[in-house]
Coordinates of C-alpha atoms in Angstrom, one line a residue:
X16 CA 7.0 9.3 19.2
X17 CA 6.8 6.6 21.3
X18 CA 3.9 5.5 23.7
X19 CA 4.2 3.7 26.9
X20 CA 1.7 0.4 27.6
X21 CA 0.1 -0.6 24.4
X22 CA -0.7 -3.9 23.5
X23 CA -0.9 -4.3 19.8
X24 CA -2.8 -7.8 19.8
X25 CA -5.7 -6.2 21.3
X26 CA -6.3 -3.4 18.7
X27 CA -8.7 -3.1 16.0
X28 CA -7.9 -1.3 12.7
X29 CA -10.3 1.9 11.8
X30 CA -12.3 0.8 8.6
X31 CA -10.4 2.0 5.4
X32 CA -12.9 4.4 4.5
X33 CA -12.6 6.7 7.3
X34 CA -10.2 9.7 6.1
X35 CA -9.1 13.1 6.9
X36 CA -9.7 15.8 4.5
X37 CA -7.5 18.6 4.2
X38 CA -10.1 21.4 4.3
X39 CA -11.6 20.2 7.3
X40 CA -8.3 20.0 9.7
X41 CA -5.4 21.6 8.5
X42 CA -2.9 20.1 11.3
X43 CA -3.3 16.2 10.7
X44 CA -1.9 13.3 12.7
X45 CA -1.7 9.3 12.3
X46 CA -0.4 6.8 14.9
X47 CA 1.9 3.6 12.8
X48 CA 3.2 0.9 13.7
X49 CA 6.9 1.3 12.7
X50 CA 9.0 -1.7 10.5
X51 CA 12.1 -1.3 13.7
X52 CA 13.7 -4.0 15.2
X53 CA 13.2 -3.6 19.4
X54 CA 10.1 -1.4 19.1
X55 CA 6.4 -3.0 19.4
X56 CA 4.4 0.2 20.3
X57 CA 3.1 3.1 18.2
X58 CA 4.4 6.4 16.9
X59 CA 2.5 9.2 15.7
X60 CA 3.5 11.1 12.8
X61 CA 2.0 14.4 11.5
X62 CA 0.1 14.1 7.7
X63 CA 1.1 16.2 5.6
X64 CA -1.9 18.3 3.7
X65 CA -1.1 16.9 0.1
X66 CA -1.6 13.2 1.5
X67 CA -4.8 11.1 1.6
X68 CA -4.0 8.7 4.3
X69 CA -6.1 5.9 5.5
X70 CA -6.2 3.4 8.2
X71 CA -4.6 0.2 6.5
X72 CA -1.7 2.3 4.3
X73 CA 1.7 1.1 4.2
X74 CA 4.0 4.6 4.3
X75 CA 7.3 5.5 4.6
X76 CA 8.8 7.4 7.7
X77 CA 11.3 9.9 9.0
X78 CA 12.4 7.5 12.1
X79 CA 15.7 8.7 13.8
X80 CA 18.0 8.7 11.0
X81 CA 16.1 6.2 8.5
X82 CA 13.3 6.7 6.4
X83 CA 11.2 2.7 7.5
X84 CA 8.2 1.4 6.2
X85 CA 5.1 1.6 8.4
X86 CA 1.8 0.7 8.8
X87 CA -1.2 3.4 9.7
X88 CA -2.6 1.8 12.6
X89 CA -5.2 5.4 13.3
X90 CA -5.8 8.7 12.0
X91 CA -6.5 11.8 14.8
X92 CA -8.1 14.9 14.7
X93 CA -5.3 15.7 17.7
X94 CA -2.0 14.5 19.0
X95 CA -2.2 12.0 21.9
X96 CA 1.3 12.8 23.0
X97 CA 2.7 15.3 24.9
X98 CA 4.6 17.0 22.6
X99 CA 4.4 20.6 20.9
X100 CA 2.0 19.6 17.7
X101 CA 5.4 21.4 15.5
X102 CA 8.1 19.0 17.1
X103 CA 6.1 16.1 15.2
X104 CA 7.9 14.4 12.4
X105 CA 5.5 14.4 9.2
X106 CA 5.3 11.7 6.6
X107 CA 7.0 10.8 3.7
X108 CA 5.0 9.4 1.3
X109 CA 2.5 6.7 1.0
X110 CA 3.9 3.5 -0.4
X111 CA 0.4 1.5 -1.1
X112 CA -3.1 2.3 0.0
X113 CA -5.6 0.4 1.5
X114 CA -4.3 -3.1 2.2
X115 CA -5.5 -3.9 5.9
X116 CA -8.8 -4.6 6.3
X117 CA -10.8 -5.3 9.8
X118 CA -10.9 -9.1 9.4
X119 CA -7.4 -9.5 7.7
X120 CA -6.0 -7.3 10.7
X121 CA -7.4 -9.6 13.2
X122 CA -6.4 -12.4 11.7
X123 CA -2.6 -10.9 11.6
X124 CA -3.1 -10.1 15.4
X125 CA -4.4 -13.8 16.3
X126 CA -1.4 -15.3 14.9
X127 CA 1.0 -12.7 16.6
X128 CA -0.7 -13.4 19.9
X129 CA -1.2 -17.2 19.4
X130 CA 2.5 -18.0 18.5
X131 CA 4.0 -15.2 21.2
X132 CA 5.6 -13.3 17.3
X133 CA 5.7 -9.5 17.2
X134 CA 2.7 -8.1 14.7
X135 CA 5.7 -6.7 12.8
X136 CA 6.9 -10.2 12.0
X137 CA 3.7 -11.1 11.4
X138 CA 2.9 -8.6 8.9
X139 CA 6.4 -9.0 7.0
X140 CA 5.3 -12.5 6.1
X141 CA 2.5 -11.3 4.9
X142 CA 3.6 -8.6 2.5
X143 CA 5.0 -9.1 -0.4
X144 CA 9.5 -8.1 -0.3
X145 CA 10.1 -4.8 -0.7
X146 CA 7.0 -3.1 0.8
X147 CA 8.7 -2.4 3.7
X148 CA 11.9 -1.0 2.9
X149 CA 14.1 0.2 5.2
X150 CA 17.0 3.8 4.1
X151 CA 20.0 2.7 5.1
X152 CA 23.0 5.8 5.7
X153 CA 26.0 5.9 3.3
X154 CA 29.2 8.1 3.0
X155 CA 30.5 9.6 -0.4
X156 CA 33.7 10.8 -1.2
X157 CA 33.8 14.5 -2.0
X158 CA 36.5 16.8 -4.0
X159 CA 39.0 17.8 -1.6
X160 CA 39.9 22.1 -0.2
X161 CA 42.7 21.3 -2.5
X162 CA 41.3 20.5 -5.9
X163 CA 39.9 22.9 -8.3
X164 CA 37.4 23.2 -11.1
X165 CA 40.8 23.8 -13.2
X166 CA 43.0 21.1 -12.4
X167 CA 43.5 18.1 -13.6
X168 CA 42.7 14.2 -13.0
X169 CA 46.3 13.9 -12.4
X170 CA 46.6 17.5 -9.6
X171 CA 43.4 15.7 -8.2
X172 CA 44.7 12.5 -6.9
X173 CA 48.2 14.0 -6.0
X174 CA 46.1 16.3 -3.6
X175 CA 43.9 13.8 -2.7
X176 CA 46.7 11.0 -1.7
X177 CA 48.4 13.8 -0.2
X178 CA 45.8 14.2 2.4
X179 CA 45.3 10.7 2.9
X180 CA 48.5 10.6 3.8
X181 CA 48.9 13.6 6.2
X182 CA 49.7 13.3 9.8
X183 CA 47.0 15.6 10.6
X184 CA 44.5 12.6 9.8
X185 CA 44.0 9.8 12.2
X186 CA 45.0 6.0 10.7
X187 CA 41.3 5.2 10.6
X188 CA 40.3 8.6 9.0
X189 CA 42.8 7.2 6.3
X190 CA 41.9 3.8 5.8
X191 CA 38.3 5.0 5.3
X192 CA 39.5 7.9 2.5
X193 CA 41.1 4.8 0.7
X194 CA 38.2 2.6 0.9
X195 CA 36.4 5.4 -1.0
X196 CA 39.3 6.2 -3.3
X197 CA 39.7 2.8 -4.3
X198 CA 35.6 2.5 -5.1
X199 CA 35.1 4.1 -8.9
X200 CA 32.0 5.7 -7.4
X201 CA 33.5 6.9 -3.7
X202 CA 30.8 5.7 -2.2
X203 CA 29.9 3.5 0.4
X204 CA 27.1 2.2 2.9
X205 CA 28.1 3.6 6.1
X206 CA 27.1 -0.7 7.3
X207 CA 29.8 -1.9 5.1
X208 CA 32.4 1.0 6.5
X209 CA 31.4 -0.6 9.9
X210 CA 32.2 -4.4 8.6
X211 CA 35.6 -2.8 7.2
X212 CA 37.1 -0.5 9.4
X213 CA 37.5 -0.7 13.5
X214 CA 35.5 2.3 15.3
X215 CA 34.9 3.5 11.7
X216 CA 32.5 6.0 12.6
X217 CA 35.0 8.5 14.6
X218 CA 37.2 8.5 11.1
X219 CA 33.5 9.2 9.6
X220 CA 32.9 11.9 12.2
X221 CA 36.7 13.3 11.5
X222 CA 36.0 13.4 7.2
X223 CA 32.7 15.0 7.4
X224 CA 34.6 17.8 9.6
X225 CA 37.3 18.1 7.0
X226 CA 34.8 18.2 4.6
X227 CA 36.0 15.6 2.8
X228 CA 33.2 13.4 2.6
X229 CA 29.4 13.5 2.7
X230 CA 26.7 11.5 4.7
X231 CA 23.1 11.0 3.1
X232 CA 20.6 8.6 4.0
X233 CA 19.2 6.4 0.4
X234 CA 15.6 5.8 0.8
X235 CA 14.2 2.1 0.9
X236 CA 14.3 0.4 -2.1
X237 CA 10.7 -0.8 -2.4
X238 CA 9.2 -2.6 -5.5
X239 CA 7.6 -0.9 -7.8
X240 CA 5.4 -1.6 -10.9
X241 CA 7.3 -2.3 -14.1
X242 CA 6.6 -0.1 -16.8
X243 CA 6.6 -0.2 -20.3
X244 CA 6.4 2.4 -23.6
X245 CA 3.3 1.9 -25.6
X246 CA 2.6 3.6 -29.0
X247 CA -1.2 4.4 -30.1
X248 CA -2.2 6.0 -33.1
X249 CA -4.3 9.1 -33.5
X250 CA -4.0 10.7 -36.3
X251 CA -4.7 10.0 -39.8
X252 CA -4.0 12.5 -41.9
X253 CA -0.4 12.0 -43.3
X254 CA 0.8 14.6 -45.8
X255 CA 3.7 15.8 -43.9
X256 CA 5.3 12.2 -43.2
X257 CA 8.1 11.2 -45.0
X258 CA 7.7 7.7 -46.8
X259 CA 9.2 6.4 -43.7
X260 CA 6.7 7.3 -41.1
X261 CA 3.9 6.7 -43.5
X262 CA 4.9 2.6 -43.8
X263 CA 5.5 2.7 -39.5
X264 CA 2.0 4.2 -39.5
X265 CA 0.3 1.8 -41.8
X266 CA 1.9 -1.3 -40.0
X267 CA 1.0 0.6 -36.5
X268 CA -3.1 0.7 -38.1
X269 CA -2.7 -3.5 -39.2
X270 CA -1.5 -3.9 -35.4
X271 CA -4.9 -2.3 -34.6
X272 CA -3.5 0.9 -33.4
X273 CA -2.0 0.0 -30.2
X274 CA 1.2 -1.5 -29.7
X275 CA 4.3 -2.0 -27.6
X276 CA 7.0 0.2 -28.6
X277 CA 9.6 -2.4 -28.4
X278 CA 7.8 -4.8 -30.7
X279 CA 6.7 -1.8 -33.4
X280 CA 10.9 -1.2 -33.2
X281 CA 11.4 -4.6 -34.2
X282 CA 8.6 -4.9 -36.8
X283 CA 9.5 -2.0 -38.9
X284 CA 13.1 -2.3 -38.0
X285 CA 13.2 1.7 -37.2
X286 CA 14.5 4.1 -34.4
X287 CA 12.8 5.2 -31.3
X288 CA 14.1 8.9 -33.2
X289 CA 11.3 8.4 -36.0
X290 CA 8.6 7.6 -33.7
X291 CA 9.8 10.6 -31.6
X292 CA 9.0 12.9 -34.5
X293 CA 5.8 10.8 -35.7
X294 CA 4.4 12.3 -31.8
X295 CA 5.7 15.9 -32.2
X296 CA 3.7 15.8 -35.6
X297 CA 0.9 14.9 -33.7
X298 CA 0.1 11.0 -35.1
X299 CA 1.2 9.3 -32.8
X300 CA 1.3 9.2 -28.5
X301 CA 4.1 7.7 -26.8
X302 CA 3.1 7.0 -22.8
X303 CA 4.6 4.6 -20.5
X304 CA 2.0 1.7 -19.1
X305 CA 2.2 -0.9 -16.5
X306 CA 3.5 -4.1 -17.4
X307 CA 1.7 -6.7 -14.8
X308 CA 4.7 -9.2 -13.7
X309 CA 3.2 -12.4 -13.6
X310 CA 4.1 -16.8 -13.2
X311 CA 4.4 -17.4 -17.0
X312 CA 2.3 -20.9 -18.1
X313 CA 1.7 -22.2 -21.4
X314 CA -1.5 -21.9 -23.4
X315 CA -4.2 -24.3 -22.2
X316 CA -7.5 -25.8 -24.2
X317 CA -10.1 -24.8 -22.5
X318 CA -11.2 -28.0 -20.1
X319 CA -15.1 -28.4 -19.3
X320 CA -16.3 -29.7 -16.3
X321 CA -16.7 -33.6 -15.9
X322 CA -19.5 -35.9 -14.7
X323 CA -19.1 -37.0 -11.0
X324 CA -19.6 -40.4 -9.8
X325 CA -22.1 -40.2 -6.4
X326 CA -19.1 -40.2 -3.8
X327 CA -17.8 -36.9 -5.7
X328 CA -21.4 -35.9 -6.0
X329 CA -22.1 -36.0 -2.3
X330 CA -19.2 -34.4 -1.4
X331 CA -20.1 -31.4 -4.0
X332 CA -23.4 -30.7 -2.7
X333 CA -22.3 -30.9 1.3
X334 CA -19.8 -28.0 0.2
X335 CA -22.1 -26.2 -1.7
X336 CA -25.1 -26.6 1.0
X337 CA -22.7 -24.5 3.1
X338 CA -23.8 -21.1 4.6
X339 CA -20.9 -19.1 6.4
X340 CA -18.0 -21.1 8.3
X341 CA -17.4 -24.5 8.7
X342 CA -14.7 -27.3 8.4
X343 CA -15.5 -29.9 5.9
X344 CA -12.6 -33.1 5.8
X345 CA -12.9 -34.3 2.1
X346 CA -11.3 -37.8 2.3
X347 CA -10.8 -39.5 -0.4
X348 CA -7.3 -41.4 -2.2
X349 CA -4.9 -40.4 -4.8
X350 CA -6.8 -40.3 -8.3
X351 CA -10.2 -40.2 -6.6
X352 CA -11.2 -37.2 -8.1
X353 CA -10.8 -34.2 -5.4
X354 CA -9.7 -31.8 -7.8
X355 CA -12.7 -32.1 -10.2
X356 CA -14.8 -31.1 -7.0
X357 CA -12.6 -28.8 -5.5
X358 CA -13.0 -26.6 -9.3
X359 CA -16.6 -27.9 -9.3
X360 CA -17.3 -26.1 -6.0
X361 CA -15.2 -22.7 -7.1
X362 CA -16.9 -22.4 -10.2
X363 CA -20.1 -20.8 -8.9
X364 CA -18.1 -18.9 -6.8
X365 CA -16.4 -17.1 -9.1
X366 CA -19.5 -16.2 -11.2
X367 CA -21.2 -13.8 -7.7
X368 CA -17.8 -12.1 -7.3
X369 CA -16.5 -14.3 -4.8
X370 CA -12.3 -16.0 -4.7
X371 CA -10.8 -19.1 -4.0
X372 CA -7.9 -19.3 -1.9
X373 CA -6.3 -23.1 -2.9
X374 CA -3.0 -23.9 -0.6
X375 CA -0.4 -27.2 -1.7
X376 CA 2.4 -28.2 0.8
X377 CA 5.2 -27.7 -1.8
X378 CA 5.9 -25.2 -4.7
X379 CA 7.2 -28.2 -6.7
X380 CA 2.9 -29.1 -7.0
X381 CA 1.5 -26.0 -7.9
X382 CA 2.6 -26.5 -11.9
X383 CA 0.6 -29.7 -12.3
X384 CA -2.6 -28.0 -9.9
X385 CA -2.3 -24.5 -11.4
X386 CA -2.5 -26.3 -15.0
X387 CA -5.9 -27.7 -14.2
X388 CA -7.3 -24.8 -12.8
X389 CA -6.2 -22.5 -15.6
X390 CA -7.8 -24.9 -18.4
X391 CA -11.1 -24.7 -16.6
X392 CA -10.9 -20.8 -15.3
X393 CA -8.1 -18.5 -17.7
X394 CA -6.7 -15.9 -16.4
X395 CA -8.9 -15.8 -13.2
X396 CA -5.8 -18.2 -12.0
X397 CA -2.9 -16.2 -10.2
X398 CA 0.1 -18.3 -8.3
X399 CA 1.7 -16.7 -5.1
X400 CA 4.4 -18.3 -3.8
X401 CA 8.7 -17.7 -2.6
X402 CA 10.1 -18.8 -6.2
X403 CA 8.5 -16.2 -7.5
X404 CA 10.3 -13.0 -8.6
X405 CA 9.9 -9.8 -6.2
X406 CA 8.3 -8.3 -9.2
X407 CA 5.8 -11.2 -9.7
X408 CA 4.7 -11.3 -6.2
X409 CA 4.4 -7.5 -5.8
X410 CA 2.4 -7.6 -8.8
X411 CA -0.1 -10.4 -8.0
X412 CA -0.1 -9.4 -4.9
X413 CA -1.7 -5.9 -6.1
X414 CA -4.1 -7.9 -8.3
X415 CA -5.7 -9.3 -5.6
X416 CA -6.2 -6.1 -3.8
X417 CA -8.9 -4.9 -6.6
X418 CA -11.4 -7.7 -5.4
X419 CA -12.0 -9.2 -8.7
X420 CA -13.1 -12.4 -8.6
X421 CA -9.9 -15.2 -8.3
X422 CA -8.1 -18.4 -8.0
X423 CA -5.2 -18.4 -6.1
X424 CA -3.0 -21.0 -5.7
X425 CA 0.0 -21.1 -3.3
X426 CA 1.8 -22.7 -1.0
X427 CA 1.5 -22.2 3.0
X428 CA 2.4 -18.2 3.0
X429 CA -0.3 -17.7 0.8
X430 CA -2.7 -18.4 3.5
X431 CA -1.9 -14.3 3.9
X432 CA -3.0 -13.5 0.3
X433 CA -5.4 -10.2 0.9
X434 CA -8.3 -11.0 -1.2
X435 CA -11.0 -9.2 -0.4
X436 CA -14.1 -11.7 -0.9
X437 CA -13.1 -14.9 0.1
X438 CA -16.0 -17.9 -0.7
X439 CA -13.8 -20.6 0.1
X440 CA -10.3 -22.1 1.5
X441 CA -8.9 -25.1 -0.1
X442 CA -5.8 -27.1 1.9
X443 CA -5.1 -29.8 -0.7
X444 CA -2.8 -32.7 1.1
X445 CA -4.3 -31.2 4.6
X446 CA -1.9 -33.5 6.3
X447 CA 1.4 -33.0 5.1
X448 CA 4.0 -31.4 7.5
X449 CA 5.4 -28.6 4.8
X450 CA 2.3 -26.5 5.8
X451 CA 4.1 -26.3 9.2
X452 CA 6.4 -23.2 9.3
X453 CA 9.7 -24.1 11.3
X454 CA 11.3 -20.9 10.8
X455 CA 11.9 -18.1 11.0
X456 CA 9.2 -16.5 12.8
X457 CA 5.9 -16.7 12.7
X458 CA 6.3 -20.7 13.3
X459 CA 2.7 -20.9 12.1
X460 CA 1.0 -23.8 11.0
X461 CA -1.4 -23.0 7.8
X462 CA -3.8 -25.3 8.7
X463 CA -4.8 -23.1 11.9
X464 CA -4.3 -20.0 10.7
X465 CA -6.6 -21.1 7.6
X466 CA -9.3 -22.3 10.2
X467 CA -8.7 -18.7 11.6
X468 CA -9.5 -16.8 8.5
X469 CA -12.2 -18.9 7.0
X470 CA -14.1 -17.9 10.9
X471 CA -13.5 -14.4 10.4
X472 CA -14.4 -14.3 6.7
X473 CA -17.3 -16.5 7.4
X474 CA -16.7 -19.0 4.7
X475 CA -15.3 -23.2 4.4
X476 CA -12.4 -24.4 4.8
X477 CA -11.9 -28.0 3.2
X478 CA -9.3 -30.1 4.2
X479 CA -8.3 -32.7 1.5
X480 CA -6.2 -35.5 1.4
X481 CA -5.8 -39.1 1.1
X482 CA -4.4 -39.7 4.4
X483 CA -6.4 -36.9 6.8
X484 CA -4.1 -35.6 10.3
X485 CA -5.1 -37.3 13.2
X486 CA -6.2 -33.6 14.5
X487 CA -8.7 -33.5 11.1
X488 CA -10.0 -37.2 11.5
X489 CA -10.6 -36.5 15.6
X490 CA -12.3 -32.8 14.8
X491 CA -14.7 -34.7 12.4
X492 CA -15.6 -37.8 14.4
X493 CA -16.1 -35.1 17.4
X494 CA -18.0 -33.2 15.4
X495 CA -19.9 -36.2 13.8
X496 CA -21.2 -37.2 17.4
X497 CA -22.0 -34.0 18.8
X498 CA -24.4 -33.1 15.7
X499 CA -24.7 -29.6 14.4
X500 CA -23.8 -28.2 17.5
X501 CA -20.2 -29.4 17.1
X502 CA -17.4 -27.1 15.7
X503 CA -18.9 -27.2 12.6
X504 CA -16.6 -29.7 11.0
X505 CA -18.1 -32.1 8.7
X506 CA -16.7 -35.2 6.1
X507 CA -17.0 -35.7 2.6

């Protein structure tokens, strides 16, 4: 339900550990902020007992006629509306759990408030597509009073252009029932019937009394993990195989007893059938696992650090001397040698369970910087940018949710990426104009936002480029003459 007078900037996420549990409140409620076009306040929502909800989910909800994403802003131990407690809509499901955090939730708020952008805005730029899906209503042709379980295809569209064809249906009514007819499926987003026909939904409204066509709402298409059949072996015993399954087992303990099912088809050239039996029989388990989706790079030798020359080495330790926030300009030209200290400073990072978040202007640089990165750290190296697949980002996306240590590389959206133990922000070619976001809303400029979160995450932000912004060069000289009670901006 909707509530009067709030102002979303100024609110504060409960911590994610806070939680309701079923045994101790039966009757449940949340307040979210609700993925709809023309509405900035808060709805409460009842939680249904088998649901676990926390402050910081991203859930689906009953909202009018749709099912929308939503965000769970607060849980209650009692409605704040007046409204009987049983007129509350409940959830639907929980989409993903525990992505907002206190600092990232400010930060989302600051820019919503700084650049005059509804938080909703805010927060689909920060999610990955598909998190916040949105049902959408469609109509589907259904078997007309005329037709018959015993009639045939032919009877069936006699009947059916018969009726589209009566006087007793109104010229829209008809041109709606020949949309569907001339669909193979008869079915239709209630949108596109909009787009097609003139005040389409009074022939709607006159079908679904005739009974000649049905109205149901498709849920939101959100991403979801990809998943894949794997095969392990465990048995080993195999008197009861045929000569067949005995060779798929023997190849299945060379492969070291774990393998995709798709590649152990190809191998042994067999059925999915075979292996079907090989489980009943007990030697085998079949299970479907999660395939991660991921920017696909080719195998690099492993690089090892090299020797600095003093400039590099100055700069190095003036990062690393760094307690908390501060702004550190790291000037130097093209081939100087930033990137050796840029991986230089990461590297001890990454070995006390701290990330790296390392922003370029353009996509078309991340190959060339993502290669360097990945020859000195592996697989700690994740990309997060537009060109990648819905899949990919959904899936790195998730990967930096379970706070393991990581390098990620992106361009100026990826100043949202939601790692959890940020040690440093990297803005490589600080200066260019491509970290300045034109449109559509947010029109957000990376550069503050990342000043923003390296305050609230209490870490440094360095700014490199051969050519610093005047705004950079000024902050520095300000801060170089007002000592260490500047804004805590310093060169390199």
């Amino acid at each position: 339900m909707y509530i009067n007078g709030i102002n979303l900037p100024n609110f504060v996420v409960s911590e994610s550990g806070e939680s309701y549990q079923s045994n101790k409140s039966p009757n449940r409620w949340v307040e979210v902020l609700v993925d709809c076009p023309g509405n900035s306040g808060l709805f409460t929502y009842r939680l249904p007992l088998h649901l676990e909800i926390k402050a910081g989910d991203i859930l689906s909800v009953p909202f009018g006629a749709q099912q929308l994403g939503a965000i769970a802003i607060r849980l209650l131990s009692e409605p704040n509306i007046d409204l009987p407690p049983e007129k509350i809509r409940e959830v639907e499901d929980i989409v993903s759990k525990g992505f907002f955090k206190s600092t990232y939730w400010e930060l989302l708020n600051r820019v919503a408030a700084y650049y005059y952008t509804p938080l909703i805005q805010v927060i689909r730029v920060a999610l990955p597509p598909g998190l916040l899906g949105r049902s959408q209503r469609r109509i589907r042709l259904l078997r007309t009073a005329q037709d018959s379980e015993t009639k045939t295809q032919k009877d069936k569209l006699s009947s059916t252009q018969l009726l589209s064809s009566s006087p007793f249906i109104s010229p829209t009514a008809q041109q709606i029932l020949g949309l569907l007819q001339a669909q193979s499926a008869g079915d239709y987003s209630f949108a596109y019937l909009q787009q097609k026909v003139k005040s389409a939904y009074r022939g709607v409204r006159e079908l679904l009394r005739l009974g000649l066509v049905e109205s149901y709402l498709e849920p939101p298409r959100t991403t979801r993990p990809k998943l894949q059949k794997a095969v392990t072996l465990i048995g080993t015993i195999d008197r009861d195989l045929t000569i067949r399954q005995r060779e798929i087992l023997e190849v299945l303990r060379r492969l070291g007893g774990e393998v995709w099912q798709k590649e152990l088809l190809q191998i042994c050239n067999t059925s999915s059938s075979i292996l079907k039996t090989m489980a009943e029989k007990g030697y085998i388990v079949i299970d479907e696992r999660e395939v991660l989706r991921s920017e696909q790079s080719s195998t690099l030798a492993q690089d090892e650090p090299k020797s600095l020359n003093v400039a590099q080495t100055n700069a190095l330790a003036s990062i690393q001397a760094l307690d908390g926030f501060a702004q550190v300009l790291l000037h130097g030209i093209t081939g100087s040698g930033k990137t050796e200290v840029y991986l230089q400073a990461i590297a001890p990072l990454l070995k006390v369970g701290k990330s790296a978040l390392v922003l370029v202007p353009e996509i078309g640089l991340t190959p060339q910087l993502t290669d360097r990165f990945r020859a000195r750290f592996g697989n700690k190296v994740s990309v997060y940018h537009s060109a990648l697949s819905e899949g990919e980002r959904y899936d790195t996306w998730r990967q930096m949710l379970t706070g393991e240590p990581q390098v990620v590389i992106g361009t100026r959206s990826a100043i949202f990426a939601p790692l959890p133990n940020l040690g440093l922000i990297v803005l490589d070619e600080e200066h260019d104009s491509s970290f300045k976001q034109d449109s559509p809303i947010p029109t957000y400029h990376a550069r503050t936002v990342a000043q923003w979160r390296a305050e609230l995450e209490n870490c440094p932000l360095v700014l490199g480029s051969a050519t610093p912004s005047l705004e950079s060069w000024v902050s520095v000289k300000r801060q170089g003459s007002r000592g260490a009670e500047g804004q805590g901006s310093r060169g390199a």
